[in-house]
CSV table of N, CA and C in Angstrom, one decimal:
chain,number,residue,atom,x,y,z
H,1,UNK,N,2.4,-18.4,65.9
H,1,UNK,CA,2.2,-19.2,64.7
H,1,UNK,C,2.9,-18.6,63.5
H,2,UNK,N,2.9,-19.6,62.3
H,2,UNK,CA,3.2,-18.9,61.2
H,2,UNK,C,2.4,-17.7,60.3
H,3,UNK,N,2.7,-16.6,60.3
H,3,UNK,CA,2.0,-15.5,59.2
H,3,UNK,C,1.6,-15.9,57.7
H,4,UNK,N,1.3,-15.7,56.6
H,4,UNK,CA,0.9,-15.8,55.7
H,4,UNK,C,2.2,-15.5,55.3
H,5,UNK,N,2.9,-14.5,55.2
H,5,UNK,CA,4.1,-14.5,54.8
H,5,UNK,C,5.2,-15.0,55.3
H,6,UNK,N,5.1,-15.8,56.4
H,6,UNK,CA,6.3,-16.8,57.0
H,6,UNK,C,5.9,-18.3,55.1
H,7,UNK,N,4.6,-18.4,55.4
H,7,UNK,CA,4.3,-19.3,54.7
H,7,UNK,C,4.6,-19.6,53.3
H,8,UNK,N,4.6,-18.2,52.7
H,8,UNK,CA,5.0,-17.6,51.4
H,8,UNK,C,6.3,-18.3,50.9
H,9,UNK,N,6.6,-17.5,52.2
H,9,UNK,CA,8.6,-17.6,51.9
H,9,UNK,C,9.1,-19.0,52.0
H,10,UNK,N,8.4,-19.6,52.8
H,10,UNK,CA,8.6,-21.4,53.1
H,10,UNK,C,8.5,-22.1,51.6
H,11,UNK,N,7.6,-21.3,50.9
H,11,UNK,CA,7.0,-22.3,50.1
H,11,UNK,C,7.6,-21.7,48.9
H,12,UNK,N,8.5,-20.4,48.8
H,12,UNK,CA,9.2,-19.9,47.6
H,12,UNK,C,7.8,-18.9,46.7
H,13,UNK,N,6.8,-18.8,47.0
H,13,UNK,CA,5.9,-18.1,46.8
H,13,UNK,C,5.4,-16.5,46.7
H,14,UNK,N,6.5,-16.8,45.4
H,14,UNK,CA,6.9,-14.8,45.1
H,14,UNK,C,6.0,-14.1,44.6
H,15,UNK,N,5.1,-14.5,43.9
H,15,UNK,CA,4.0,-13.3,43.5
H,15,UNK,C,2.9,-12.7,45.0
H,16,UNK,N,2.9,-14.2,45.8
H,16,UNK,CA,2.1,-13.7,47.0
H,16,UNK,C,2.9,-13.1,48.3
H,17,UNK,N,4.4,-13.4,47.9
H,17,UNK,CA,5.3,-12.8,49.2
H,17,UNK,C,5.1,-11.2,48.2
H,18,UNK,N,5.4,-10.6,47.1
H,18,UNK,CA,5.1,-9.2,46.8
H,18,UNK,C,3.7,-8.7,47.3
H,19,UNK,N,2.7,-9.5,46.9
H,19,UNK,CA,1.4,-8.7,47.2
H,19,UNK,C,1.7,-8.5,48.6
H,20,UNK,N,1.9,-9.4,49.6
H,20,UNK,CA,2.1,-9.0,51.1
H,20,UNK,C,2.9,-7.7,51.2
H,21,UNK,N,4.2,-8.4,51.0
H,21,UNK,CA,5.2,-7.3,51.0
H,21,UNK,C,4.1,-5.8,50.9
H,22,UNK,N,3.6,-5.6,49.8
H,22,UNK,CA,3.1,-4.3,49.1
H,22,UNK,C,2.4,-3.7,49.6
H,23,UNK,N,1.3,-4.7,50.8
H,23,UNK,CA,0.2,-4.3,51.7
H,23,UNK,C,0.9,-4.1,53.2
H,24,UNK,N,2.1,-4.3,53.0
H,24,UNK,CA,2.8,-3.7,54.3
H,24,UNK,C,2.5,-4.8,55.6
H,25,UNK,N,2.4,-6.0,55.0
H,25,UNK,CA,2.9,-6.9,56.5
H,25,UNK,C,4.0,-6.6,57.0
H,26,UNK,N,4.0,-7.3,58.6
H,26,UNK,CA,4.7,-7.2,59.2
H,26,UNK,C,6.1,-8.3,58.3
H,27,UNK,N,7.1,-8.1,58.0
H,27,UNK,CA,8.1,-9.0,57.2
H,27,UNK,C,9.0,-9.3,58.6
H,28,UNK,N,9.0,-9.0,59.7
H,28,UNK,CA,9.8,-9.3,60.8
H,28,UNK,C,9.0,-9.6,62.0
H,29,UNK,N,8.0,-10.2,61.8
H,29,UNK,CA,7.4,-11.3,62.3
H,29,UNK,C,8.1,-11.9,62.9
H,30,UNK,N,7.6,-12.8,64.3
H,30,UNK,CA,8.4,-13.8,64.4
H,30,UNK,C,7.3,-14.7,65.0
H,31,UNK,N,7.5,-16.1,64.6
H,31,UNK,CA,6.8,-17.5,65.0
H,31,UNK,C,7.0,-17.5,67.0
H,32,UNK,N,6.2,-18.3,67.6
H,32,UNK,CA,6.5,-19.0,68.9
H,32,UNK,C,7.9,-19.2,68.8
H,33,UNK,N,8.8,-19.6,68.2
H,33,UNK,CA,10.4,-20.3,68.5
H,33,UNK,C,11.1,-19.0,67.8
H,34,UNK,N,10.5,-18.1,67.6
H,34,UNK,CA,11.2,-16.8,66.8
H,34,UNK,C,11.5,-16.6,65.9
H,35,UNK,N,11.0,-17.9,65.1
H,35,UNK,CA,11.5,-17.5,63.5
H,35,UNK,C,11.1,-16.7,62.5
H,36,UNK,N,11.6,-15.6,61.7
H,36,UNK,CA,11.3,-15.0,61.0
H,36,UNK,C,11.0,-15.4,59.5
H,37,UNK,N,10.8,-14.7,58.3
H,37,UNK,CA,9.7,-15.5,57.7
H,37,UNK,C,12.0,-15.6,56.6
H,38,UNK,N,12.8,-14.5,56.8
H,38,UNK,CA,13.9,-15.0,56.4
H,38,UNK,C,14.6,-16.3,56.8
H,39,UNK,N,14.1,-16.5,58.2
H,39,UNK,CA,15.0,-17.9,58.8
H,39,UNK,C,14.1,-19.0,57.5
H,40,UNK,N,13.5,-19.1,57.3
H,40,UNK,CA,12.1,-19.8,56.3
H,40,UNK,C,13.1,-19.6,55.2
H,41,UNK,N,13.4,-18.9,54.3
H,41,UNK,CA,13.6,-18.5,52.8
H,41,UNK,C,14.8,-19.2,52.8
H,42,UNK,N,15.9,-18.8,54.2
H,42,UNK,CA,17.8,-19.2,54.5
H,42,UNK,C,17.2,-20.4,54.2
H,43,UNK,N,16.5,-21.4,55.2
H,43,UNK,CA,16.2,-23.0,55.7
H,43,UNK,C,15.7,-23.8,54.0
H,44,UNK,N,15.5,-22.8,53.3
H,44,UNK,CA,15.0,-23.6,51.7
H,44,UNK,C,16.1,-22.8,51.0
H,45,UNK,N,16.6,-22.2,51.3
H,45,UNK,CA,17.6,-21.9,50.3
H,45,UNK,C,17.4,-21.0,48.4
H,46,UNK,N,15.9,-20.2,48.8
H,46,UNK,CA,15.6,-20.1,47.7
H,46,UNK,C,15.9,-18.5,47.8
H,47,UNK,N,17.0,-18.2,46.7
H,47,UNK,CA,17.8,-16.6,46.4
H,47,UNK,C,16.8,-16.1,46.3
H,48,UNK,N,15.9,-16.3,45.1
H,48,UNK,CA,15.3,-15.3,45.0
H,48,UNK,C,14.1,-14.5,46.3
H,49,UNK,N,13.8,-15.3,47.2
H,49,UNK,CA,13.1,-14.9,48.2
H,49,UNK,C,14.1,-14.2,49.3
H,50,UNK,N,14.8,-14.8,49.3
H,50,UNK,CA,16.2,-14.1,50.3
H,50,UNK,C,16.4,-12.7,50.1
H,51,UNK,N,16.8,-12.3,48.5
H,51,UNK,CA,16.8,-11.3,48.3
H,51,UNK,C,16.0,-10.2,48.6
H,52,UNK,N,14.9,-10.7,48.2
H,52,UNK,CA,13.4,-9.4,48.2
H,52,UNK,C,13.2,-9.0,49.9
H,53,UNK,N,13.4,-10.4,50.9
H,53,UNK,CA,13.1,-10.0,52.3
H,53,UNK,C,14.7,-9.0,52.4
H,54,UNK,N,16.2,-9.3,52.4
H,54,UNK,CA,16.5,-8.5,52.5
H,54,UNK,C,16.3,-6.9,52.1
H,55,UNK,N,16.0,-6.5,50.3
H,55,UNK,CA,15.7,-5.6,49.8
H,55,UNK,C,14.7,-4.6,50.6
H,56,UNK,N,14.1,-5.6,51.6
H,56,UNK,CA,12.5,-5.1,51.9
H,56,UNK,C,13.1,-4.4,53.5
H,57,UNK,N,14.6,-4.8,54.3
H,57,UNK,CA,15.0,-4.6,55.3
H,57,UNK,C,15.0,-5.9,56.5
H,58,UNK,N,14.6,-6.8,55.8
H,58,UNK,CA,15.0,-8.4,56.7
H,58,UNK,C,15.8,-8.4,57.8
H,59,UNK,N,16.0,-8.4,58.9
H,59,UNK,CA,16.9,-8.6,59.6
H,59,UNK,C,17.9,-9.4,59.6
H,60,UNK,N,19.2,-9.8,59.4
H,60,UNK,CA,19.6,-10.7,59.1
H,60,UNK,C,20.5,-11.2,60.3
H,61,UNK,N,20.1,-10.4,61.2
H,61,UNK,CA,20.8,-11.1,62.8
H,61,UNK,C,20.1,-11.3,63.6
H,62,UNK,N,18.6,-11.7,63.2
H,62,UNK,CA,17.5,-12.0,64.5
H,62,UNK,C,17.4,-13.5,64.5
H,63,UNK,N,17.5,-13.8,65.8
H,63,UNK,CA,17.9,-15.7,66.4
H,63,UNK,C,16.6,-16.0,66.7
H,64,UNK,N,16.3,-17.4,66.7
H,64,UNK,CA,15.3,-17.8,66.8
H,64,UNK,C,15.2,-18.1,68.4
H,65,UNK,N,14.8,-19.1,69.0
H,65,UNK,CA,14.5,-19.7,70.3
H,65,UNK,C,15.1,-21.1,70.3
H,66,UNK,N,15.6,-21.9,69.2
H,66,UNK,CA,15.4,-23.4,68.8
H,66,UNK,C,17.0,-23.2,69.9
H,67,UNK,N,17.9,-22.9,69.8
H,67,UNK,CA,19.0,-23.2,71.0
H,67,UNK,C,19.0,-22.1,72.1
H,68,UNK,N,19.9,-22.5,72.8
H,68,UNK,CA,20.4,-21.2,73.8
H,68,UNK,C,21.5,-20.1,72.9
H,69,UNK,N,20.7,-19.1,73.0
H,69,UNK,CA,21.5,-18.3,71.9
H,69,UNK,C,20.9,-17.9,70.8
H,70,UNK,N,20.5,-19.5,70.1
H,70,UNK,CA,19.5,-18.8,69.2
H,70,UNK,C,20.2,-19.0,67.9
H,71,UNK,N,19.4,-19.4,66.7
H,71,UNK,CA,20.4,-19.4,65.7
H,71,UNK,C,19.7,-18.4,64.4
H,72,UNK,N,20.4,-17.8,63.7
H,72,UNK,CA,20.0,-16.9,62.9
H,72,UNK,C,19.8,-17.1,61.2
H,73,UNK,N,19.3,-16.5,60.2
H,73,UNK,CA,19.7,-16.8,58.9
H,73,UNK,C,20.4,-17.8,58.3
H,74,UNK,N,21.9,-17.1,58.8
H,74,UNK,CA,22.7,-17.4,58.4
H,74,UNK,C,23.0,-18.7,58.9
H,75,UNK,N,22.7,-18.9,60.1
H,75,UNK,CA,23.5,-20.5,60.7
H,75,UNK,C,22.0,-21.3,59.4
H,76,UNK,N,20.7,-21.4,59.7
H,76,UNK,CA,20.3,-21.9,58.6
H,76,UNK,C,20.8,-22.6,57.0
H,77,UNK,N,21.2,-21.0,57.2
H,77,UNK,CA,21.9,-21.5,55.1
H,77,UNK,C,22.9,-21.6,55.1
H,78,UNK,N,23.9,-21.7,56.3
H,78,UNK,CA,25.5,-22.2,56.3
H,78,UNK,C,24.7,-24.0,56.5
H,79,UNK,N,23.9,-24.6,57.6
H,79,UNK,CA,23.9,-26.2,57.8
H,79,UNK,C,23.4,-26.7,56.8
H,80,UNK,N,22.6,-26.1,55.8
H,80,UNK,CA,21.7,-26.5,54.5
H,80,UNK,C,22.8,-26.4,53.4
H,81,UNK,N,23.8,-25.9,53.3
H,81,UNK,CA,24.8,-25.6,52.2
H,81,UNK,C,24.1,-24.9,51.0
H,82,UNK,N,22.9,-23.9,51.6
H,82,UNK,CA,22.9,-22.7,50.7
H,82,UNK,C,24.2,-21.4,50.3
H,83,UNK,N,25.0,-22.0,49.5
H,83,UNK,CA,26.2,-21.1,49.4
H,83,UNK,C,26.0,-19.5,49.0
H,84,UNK,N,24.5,-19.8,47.8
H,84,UNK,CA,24.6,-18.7,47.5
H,84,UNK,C,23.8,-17.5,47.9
H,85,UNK,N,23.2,-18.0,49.1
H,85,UNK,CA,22.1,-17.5,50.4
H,85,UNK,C,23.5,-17.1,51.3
H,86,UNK,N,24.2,-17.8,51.3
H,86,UNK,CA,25.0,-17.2,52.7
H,86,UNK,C,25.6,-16.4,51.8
H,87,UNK,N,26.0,-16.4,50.6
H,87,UNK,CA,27.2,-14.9,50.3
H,87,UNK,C,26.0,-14.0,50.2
H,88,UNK,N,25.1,-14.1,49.9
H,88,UNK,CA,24.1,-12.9,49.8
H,88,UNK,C,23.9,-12.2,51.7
H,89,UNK,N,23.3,-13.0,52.6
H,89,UNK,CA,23.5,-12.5,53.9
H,89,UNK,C,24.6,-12.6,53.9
H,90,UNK,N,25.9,-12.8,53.7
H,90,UNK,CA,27.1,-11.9,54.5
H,90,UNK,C,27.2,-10.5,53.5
H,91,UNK,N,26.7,-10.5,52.2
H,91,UNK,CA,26.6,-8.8,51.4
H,91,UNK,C,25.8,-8.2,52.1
H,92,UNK,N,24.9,-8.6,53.4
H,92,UNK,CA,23.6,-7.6,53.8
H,92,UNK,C,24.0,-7.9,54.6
H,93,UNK,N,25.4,-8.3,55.4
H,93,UNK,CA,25.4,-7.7,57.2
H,93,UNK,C,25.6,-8.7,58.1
H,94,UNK,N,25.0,-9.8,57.5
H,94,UNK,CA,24.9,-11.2,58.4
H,94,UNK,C,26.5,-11.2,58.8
H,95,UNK,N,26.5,-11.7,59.9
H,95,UNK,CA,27.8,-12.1,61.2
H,95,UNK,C,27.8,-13.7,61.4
């Protein structure tokens, strides 16, 4: 299921994604279909949450379950036309 901090990040909910953050949740979490709480932040397209999960060590190459293969971050905020989510994962490594 989703973590409190999958939820955070869904919802752009930065003072409660820090407290988490700060108490040391798990930030690489992953849902039943594998999503991480970054696939969540890419899929709304909101920078400022993008950044701090990366800052924090986000993975930015972990695939979900939703195809064969799996789709990552980045495919997220490339089909959403978050442009300025994808230049930020490709500055942190995204493929």
């Amino acid at each position: 299921g989703y973590t409190p901090l999958h939820l955070a990040c869904q919802h752009g909910r930065l003072e409660a994604i820090k407290v988490l953050l700060r108490h040391g949740v798990d930030f690489r979490a992953k849902t039943h279909a594998g999503r991480t709480p970054l696939h969540g932040a890419c899929y709304k397209g909101d920078v400022k949450v993008v950044e701090m999960l990366l800052k924090h060590g986000a993975d930015t190459k972990a695939k979900n379950r939703v195809r064969t293969g799996g789709d990552t971050p980045l495919h997220h905020a490339c089909v959403e036309g978050h442009v300025k989510v994808v230049e930020m994962l490709l500055k942190y490594g995204a493929d």
